[in-house]
GROMACS .gro file of C-alpha atoms in nm:
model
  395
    1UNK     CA    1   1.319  -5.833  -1.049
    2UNK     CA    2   1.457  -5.669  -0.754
    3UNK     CA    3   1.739  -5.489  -0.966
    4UNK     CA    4   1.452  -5.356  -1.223
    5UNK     CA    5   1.256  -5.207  -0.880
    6UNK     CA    6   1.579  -5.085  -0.787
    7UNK     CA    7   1.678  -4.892  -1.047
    8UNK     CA    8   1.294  -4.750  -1.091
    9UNK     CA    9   1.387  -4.640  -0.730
   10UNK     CA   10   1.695  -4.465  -0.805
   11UNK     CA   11   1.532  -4.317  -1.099
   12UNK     CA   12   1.250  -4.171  -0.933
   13UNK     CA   13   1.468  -4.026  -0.669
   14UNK     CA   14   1.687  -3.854  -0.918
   15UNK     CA   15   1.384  -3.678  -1.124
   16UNK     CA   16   1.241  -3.600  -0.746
   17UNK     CA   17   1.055  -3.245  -0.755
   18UNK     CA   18   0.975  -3.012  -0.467
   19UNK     CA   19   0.665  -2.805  -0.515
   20UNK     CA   20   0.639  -2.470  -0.336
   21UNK     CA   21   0.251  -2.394  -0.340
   22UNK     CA   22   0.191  -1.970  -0.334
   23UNK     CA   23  -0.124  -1.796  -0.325
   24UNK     CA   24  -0.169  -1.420  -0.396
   25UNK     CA   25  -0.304  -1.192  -0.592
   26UNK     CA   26  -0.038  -1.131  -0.855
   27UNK     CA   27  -0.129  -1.171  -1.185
   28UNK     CA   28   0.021  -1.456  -1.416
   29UNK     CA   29   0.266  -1.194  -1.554
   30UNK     CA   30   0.285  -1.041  -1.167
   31UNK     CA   31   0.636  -1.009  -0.996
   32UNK     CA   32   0.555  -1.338  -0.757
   33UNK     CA   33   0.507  -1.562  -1.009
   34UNK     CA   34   0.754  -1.457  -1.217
   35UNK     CA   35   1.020  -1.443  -1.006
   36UNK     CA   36   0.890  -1.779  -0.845
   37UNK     CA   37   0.952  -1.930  -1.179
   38UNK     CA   38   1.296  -1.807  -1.231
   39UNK     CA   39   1.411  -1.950  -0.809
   40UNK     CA   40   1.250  -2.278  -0.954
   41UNK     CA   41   1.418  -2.311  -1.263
   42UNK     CA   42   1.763  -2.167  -1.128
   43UNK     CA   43   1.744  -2.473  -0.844
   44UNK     CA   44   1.642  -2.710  -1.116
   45UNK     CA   45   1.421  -2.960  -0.848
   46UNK     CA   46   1.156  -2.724  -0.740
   47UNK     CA   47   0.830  -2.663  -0.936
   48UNK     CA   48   0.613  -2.386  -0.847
   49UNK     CA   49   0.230  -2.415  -0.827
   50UNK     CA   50   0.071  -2.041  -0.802
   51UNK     CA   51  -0.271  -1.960  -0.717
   52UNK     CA   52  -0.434  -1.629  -0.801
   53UNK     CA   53  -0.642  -1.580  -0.542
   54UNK     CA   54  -0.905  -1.220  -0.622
   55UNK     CA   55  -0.892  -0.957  -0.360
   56UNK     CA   56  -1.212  -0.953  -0.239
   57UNK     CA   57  -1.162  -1.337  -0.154
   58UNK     CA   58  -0.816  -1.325  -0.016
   59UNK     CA   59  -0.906  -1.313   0.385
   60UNK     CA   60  -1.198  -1.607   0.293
   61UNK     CA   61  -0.957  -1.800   0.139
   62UNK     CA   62  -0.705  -1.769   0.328
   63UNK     CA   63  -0.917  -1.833   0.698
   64UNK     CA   64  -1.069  -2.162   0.544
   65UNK     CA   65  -0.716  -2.280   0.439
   66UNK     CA   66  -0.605  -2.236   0.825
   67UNK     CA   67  -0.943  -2.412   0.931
   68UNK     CA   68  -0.900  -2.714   0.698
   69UNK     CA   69  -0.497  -2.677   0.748
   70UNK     CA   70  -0.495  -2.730   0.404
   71UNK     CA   71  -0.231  -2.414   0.335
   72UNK     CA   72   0.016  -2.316   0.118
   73UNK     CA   73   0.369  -2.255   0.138
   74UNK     CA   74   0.347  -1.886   0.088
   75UNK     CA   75   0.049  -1.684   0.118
   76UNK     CA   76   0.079  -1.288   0.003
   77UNK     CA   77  -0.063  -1.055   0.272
   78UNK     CA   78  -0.217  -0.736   0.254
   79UNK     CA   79  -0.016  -0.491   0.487
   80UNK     CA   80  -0.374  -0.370   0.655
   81UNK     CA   81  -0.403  -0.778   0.748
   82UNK     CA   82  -0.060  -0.844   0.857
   83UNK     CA   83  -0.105  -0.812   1.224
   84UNK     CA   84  -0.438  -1.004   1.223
   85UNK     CA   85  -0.293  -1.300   1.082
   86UNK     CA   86   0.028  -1.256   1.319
   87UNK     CA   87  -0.183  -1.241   1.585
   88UNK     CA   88  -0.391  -1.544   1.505
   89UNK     CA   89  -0.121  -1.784   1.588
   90UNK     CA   90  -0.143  -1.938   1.195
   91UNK     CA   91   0.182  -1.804   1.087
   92UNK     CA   92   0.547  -1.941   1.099
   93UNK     CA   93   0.783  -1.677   1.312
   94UNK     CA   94   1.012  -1.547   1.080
   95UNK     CA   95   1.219  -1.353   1.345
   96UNK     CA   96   1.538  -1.637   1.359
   97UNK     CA   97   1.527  -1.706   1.017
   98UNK     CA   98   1.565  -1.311   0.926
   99UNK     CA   99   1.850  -1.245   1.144
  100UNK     CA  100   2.043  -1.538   0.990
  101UNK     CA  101   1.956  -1.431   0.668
  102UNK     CA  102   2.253  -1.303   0.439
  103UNK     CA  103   1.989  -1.157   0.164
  104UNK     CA  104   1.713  -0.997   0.435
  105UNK     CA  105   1.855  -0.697   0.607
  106UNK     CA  106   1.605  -0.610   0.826
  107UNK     CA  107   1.668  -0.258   0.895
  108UNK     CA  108   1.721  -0.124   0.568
  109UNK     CA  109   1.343  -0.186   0.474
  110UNK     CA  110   1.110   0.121   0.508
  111UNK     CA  111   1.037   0.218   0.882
  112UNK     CA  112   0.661   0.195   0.814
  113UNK     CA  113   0.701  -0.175   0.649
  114UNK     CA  114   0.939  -0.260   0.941
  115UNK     CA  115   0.595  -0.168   1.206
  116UNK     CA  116   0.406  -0.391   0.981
  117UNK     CA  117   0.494  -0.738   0.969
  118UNK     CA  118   0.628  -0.673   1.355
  119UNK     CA  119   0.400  -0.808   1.606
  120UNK     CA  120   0.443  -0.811   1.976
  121UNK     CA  121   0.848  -0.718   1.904
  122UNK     CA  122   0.848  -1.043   1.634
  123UNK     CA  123   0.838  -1.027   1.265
  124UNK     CA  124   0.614  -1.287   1.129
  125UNK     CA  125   0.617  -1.157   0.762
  126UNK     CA  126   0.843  -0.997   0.493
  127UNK     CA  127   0.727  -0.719   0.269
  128UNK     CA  128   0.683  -0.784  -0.105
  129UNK     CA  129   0.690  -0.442  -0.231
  130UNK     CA  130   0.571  -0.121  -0.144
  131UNK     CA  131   0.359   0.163  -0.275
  132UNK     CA  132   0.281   0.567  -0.127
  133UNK     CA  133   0.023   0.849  -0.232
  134UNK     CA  134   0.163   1.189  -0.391
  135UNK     CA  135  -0.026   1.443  -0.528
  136UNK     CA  136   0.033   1.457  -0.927
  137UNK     CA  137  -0.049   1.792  -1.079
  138UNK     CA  138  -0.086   1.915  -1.418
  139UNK     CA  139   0.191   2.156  -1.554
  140UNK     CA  140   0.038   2.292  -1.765
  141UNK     CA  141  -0.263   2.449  -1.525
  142UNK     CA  142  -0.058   2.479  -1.229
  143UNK     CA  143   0.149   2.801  -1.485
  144UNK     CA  144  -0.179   2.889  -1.633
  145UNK     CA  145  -0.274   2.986  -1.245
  146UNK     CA  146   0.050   3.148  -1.175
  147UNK     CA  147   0.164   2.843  -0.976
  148UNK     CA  148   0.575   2.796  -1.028
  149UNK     CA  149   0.531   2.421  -1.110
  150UNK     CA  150   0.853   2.343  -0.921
  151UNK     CA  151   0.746   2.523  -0.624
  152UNK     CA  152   0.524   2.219  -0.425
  153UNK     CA  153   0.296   2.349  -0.114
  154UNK     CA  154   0.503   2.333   0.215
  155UNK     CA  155   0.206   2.327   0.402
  156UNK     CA  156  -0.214   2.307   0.432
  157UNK     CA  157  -0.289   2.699   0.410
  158UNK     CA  158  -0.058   2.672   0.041
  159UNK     CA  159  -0.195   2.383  -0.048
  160UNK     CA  160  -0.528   2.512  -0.039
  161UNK     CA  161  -0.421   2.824  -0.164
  162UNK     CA  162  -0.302   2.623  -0.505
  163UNK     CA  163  -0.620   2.419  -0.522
  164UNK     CA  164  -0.811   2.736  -0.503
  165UNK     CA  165  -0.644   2.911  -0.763
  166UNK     CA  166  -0.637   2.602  -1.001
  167UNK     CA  167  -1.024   2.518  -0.972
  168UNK     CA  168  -1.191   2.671  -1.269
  169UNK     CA  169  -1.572   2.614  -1.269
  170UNK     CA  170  -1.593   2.768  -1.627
  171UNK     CA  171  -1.386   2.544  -1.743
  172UNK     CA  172  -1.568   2.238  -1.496
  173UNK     CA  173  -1.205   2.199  -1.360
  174UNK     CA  174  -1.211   2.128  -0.996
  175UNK     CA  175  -0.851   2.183  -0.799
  176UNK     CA  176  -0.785   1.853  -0.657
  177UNK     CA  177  -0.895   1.488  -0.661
  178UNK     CA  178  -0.898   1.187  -0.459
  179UNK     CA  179  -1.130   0.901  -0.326
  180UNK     CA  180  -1.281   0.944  -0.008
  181UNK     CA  181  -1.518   0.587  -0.094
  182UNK     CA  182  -1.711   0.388   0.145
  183UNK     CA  183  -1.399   0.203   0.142
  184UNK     CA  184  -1.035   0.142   0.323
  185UNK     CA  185  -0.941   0.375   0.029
  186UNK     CA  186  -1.058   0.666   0.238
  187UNK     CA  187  -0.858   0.586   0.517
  188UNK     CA  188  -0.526   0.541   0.340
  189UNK     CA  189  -0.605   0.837   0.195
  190UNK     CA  190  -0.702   1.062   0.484
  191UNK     CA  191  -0.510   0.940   0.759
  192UNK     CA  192  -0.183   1.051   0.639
  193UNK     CA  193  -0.362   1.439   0.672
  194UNK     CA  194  -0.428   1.392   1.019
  195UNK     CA  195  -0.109   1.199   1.127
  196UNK     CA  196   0.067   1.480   0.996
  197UNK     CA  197  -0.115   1.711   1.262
  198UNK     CA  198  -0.046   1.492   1.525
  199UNK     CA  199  -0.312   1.260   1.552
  200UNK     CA  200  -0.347   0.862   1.529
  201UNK     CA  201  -0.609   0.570   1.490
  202UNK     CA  202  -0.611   0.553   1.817
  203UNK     CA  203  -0.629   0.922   1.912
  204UNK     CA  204  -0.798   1.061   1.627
  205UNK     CA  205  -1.038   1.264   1.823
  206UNK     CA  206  -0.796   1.572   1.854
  207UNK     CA  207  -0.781   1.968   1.713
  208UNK     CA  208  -0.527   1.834   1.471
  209UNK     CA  209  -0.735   1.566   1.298
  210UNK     CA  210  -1.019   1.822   1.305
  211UNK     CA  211  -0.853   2.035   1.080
  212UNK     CA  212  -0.752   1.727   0.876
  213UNK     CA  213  -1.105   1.636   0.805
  214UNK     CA  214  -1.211   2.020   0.755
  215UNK     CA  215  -0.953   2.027   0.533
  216UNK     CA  216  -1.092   1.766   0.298
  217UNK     CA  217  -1.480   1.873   0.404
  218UNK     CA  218  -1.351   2.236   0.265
  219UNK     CA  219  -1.234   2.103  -0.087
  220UNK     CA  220  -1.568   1.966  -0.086
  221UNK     CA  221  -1.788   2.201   0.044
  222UNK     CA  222  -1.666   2.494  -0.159
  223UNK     CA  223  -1.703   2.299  -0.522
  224UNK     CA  224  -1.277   2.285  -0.510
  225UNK     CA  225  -1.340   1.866  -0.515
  226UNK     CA  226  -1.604   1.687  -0.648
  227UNK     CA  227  -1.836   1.567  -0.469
  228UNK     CA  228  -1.795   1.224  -0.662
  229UNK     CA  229  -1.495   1.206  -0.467
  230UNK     CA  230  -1.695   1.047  -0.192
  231UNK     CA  231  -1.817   0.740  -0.480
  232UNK     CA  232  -1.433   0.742  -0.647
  233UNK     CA  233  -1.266   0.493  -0.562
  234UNK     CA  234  -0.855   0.585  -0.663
  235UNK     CA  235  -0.887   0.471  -1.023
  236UNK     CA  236  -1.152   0.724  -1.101
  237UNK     CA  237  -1.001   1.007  -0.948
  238UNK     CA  238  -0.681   0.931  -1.148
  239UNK     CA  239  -0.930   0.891  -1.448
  240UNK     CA  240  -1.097   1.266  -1.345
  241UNK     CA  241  -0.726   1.404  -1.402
  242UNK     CA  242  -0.549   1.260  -1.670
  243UNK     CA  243  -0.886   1.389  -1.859
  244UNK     CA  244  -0.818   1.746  -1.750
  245UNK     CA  245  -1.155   1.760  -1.527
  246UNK     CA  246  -0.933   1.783  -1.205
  247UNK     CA  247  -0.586   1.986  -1.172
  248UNK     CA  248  -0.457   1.766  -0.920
  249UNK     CA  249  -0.483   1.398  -0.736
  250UNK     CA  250  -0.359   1.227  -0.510
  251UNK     CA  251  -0.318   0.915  -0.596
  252UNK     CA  252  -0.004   0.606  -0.581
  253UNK     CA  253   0.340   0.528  -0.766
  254UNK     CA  254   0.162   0.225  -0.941
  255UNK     CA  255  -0.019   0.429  -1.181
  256UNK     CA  256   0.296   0.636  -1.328
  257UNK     CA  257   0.272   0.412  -1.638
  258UNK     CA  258  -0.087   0.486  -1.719
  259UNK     CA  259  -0.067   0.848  -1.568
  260UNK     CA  260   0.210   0.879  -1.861
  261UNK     CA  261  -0.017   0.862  -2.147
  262UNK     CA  262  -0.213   1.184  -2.007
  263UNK     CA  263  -0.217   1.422  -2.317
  264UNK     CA  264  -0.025   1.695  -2.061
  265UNK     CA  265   0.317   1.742  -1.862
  266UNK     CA  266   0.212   1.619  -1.482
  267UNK     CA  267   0.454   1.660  -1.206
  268UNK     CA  268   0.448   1.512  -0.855
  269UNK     CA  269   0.439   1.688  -0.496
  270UNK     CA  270   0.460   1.546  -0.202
  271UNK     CA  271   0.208   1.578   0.030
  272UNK     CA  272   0.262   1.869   0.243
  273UNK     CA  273   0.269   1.879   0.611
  274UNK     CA  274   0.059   2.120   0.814
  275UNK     CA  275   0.290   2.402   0.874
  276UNK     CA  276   0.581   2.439   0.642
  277UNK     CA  277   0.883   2.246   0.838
  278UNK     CA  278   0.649   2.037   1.012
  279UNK     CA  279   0.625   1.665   0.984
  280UNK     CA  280   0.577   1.472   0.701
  281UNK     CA  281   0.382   1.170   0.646
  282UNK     CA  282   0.199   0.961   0.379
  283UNK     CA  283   0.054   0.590   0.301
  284UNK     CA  284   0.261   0.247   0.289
  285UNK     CA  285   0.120   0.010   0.116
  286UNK     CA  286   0.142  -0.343  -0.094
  287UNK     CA  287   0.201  -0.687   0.019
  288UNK     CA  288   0.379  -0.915   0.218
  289UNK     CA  289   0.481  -1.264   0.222
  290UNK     CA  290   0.425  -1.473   0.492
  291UNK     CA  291   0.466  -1.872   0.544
  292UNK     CA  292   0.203  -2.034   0.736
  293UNK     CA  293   0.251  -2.245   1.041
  294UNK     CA  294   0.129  -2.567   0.872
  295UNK     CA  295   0.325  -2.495   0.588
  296UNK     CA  296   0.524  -2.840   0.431
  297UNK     CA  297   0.819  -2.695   0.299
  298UNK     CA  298   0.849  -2.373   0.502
  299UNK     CA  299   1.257  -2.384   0.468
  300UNK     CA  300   1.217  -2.414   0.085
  301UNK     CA  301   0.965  -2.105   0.133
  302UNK     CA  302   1.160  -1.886   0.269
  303UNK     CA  303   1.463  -1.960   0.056
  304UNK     CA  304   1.226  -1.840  -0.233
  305UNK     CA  305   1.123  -1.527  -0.083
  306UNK     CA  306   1.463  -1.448   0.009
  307UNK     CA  307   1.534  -1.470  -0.372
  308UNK     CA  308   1.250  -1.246  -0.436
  309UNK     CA  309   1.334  -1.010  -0.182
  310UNK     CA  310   1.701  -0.986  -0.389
  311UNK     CA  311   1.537  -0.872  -0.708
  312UNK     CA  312   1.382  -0.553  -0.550
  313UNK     CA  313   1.560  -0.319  -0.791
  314UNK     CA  314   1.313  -0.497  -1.045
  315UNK     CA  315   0.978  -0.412  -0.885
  316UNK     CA  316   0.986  -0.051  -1.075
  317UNK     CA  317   1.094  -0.087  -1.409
  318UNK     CA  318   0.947  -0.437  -1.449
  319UNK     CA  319   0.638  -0.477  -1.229
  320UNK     CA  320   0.516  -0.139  -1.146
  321UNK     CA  321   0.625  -0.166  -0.794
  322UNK     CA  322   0.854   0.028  -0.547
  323UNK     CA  323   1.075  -0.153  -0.361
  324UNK     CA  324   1.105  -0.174  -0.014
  325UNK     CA  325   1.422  -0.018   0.087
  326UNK     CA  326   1.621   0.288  -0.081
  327UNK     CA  327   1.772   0.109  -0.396
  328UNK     CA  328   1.767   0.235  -0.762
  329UNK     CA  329   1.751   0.011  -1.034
  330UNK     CA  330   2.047   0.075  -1.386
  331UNK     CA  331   1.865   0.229  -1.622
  332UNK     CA  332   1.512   0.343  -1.400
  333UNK     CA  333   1.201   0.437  -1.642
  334UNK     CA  334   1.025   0.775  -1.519
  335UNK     CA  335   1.359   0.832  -1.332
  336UNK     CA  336   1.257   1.156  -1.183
  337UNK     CA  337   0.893   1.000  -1.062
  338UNK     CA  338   1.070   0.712  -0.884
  339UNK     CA  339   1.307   0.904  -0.720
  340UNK     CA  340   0.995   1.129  -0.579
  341UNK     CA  341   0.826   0.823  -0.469
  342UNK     CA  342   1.106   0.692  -0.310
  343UNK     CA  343   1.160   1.024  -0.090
  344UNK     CA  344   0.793   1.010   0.017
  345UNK     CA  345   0.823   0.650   0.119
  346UNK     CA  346   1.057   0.757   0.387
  347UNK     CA  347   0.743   0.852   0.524
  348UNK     CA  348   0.506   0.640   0.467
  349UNK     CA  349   0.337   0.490   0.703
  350UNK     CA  350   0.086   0.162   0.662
  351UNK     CA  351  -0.320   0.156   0.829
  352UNK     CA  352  -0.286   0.072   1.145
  353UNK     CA  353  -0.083  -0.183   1.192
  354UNK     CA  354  -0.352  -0.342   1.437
  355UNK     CA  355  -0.488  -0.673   1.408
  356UNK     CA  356  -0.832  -0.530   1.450
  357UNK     CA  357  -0.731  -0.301   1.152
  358UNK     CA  358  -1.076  -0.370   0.944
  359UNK     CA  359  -1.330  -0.292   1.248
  360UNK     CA  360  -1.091   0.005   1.294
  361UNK     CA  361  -1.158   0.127   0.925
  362UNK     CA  362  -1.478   0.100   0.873
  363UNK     CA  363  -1.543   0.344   1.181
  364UNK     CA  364  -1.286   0.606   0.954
  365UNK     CA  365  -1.489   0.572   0.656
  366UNK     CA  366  -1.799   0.661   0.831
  367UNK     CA  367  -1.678   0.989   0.986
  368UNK     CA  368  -1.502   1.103   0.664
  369UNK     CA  369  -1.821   1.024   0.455
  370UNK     CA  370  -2.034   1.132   0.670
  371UNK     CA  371  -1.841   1.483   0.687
  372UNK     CA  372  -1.788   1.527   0.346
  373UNK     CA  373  -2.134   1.459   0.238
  374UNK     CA  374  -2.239   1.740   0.493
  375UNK     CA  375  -2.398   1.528   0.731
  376UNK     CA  376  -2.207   1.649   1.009
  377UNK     CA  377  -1.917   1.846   1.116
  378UNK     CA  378  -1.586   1.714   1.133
  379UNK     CA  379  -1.544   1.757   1.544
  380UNK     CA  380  -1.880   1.540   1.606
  381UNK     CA  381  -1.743   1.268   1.366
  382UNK     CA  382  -1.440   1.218   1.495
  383UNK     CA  383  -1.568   1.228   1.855
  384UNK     CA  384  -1.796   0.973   1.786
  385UNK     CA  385  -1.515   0.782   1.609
  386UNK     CA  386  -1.314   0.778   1.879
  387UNK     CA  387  -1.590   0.612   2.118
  388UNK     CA  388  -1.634   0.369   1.856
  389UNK     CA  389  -1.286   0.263   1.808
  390UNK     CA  390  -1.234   0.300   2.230
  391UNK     CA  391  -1.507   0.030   2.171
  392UNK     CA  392  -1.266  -0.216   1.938
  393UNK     CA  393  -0.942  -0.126   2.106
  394UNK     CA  394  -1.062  -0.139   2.449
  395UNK     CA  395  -0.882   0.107   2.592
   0.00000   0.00000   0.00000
C-alpha cells in the first residue's frame, strides 16, 4: 500500500506542470500568445493559460483583479496606463530583475518606451512592442500636383503648402487625413504637433501649441481636411485614403499590410517639425508587460517575457508590430516602410507618461474638438486646458 502511494507520488511529481496565467489583448494568433506557447513548450513543464481580455474592459478588469487579488502572472499594459498602475503600488518592481537580466538591455529600448514603464526613477514594466504615426501619401497625386514624391515637408509652412496643392475639391479629394475623435486618438495624434513647437501636457498653453492647434483648425477650416476628421477615429481616416478621397494620412506602422492593398503607389513622410532643422517628434505607442505584485509565479513570469522580449526581430514580419529597439529582422517585408518607421520611432514619444494620463486626455480632446469644430479659437482652448489640467496635476 504505501509503495503503490509512493510511486503515485513520484509520478505526479514528475508530470508536475507550472501554469503562467496572461491577460491581454492579443488575439489567439497575437504575438503574446504565440510566443507564450513556444517558452512553454521549449521548457516542457510550463502550460500557458491566456486570457483575451477586450480593450474597452482592460482597466475594469484589471482593477477588480487587484481588489479581489485574484491576478495573473502577466498582465499587458497600455503605455497611456503604465504609470497609473506603477503608481498604484499593484505591480512587482522590475528594476533588479532588469539589470541582472542577460536578454533585457535596458538602454537600447526606444527613449520614449524607456520614460514609460519608469516611475519615480524605477521601471515597473517592460515594453511589448511599439508603434509611431507617419504621414502616408499617395504617389501618384503628390506628381500629379507637382510634388517630387521623394521630397517630404521639412517643416509646417511646406507641409501645408503640399496639402494645399494636393486638395482637389473637383475631384472631392481633400489634402490630408487623420482622426481628431472624441477620443485619446486625438491626443496621440495632435500632441506630437505641439511638442514639436515646444510645448508639453503640462505646458500646453504656449504660442507654440497655438500654432499646433491652428495648424490642424486650418486643414479644417479651409475644406483641406474633412470635417469627419473630428468623428474618424484612425481606421477611417486610413479607409478615406486608400480609397483616393484623401491624398494623405497620418496614421501608424500597424496598418502597412492593409495600406498595401491600396489600388496606388503610397509613400511615407515623416512628420515634419516646425521649422525645417527643428526638432522632431511623433507618437509611441503599444503595450507593455508587467507582473503584478500578487502574482504566484512572478520568477517564471519574467523568464517568459524575457523570452518574448528576445524574439523582437519577429514583431514586423510576423505580428504587425515594431520592435522596441533598432533591430532588423533577415528577410523584412515592406523593407523600405519599416526602415521609415523605425527612424521616426527615434522620436517617438508616448501620452504622458503620467499616472493621471486619462483625466489629462480627456481635457486635450475637448480643446482640439472644440477648435476644430469652430467653437472656439485655438488660444482660448488651450488656455482653458491648461487651468484644467493645473487642476489634475496640481501644480
Amino acid at each position: 500500500m504505501f509503495a503503490a502511494a509512493s510511486w503515485v507520488l513520484m509520478a505526479s511529481m514528475a508530470t508536475a506542470q507550472t501554469q503562467i496565467t496572461i491577460w491581454g489583448i492579443d488575439d489567439a494568433t497575437g504575438m503574446t500568445p504565440v510566443l507564450a506557447e513556444e517558452f512553454a513548450e521549449q521548457k516542457g513543464d510550463v502550460t500557458i493559460d491566456y486570457r483575451f481580455v477586450p480593450f474597452d474592459a482592460l482597466n475594469q478588469e484589471y482593477m477588480r483583479a487587484f481588489a479581489t487579488r485574484s491576478t495573473p502572472d502577466i498582465l499587458m499594459v497600455n503605455t497611456t496606463d503604465t504609470q497609473f498602475y506603477a503608481a498604484s503600488g499593484q505591480l512587482l518592481d522590475l528594476t533588479d530583475r532588469i539589470a541582472a537580466s542577460d536578454v533585457i538591455q535596458f538602454d537600447e529600448i526606444f527613449p520614449g518606451y524607456q520614460a514609460a514603464v519608469t516611475y519615480e526613477g524605477r521601471i515597473f514594466e517592460v515594453p511589448k512592442g511599439a508603434n509611431t504615426l507617419m504621414i502616408y501619401y499617395n504617389k501618384d497625386m503628390a506628381e500629379a500636383a507637382g510634388i517630387d514624391p521623394e521630397a517630404a515637408p521639412e517643416s509646417w509652412e511646406q507641409l501645408r503648402d503640399y496639402v494645399a496643392r494636393l486638395t482637389d475639391p473637383g475631384k472631392r479629394v481633400f489634402g490630408i487625413a487623420f482622426s481628431a475623435t472624441n477620443t485619446q486618438e486625438a491626443p496621440w495624434q495632435w500632441l506630437p504637433f505641439a511638442r514639436m513647437a515646444g510645448a508639453e501636457w503640462d505646458n500646453i498653453n504656449t504660442e507654440g501649441s497655438v500654432r499646433a492647434l491652428t495648424l490642424w483648425r486650418d486643414f479644417v477650416a479651409s475644406g483641406q481636411a474633412s470635417p469627419e476628421v473630428l468623428v474618424w477615429p484612425q481606421g477611417d481616416a486610413a479607409a478615406s485614403f486608400r480609397a483616393g478621397q484623401s491624398a494623405m494620412v497620418i496614421q501608424g506602422s500597424w496598418d502597412v499590410d492593409t495600406m498595401s492593398q491600396a489600388p496606388f503607389e503610397w509613400g511615407l513622410w515623416m512628420l515634419p517639425p516646425e521649422e525645417e532643422g527643428g526638432q522632431r517628434v511623433s507618437a509611441a505607442g503599444d503595450f507593455t508587460y508587467a507582473i503584478p505584485a500578487a502574482a504566484k509565479n512572478p520568477d517564471l513570469a519574467f523568464e517568459l517575457i524575457e523570452y518574448i522580449y528576445s524574439q523582437g526581430d519577429r514583431s514586423w514580419n510576423e505580428f504587425s508590430g515594431m520592435p522596441v529597439r533598432p533591430v532588423t529582422p533577415d528577410n523584412v517585408e515592406h523593407p523600405e516602410a519599416y526602415a521609415a518607421f523605425l527612424q521616426q520611432l527615434e522620436y517617438g514619444r508616448v501620452l504622458g507618461p503620467y499616472d493621471k494620463w486619462n483625466d489629462v486626455s480627456l481635457v486635450l480632446q475637448e480643446a482640439i474638438q472644440t477648435t476644430l469644430s469652430g467653437a472656439t479659437e485655438p488660444a482660448e482652448a488651450l488656455e482653458r486646458a491648461a487651468a484644467e489640467i493645473s487642476s489634475i496635476t496640481g501644480r
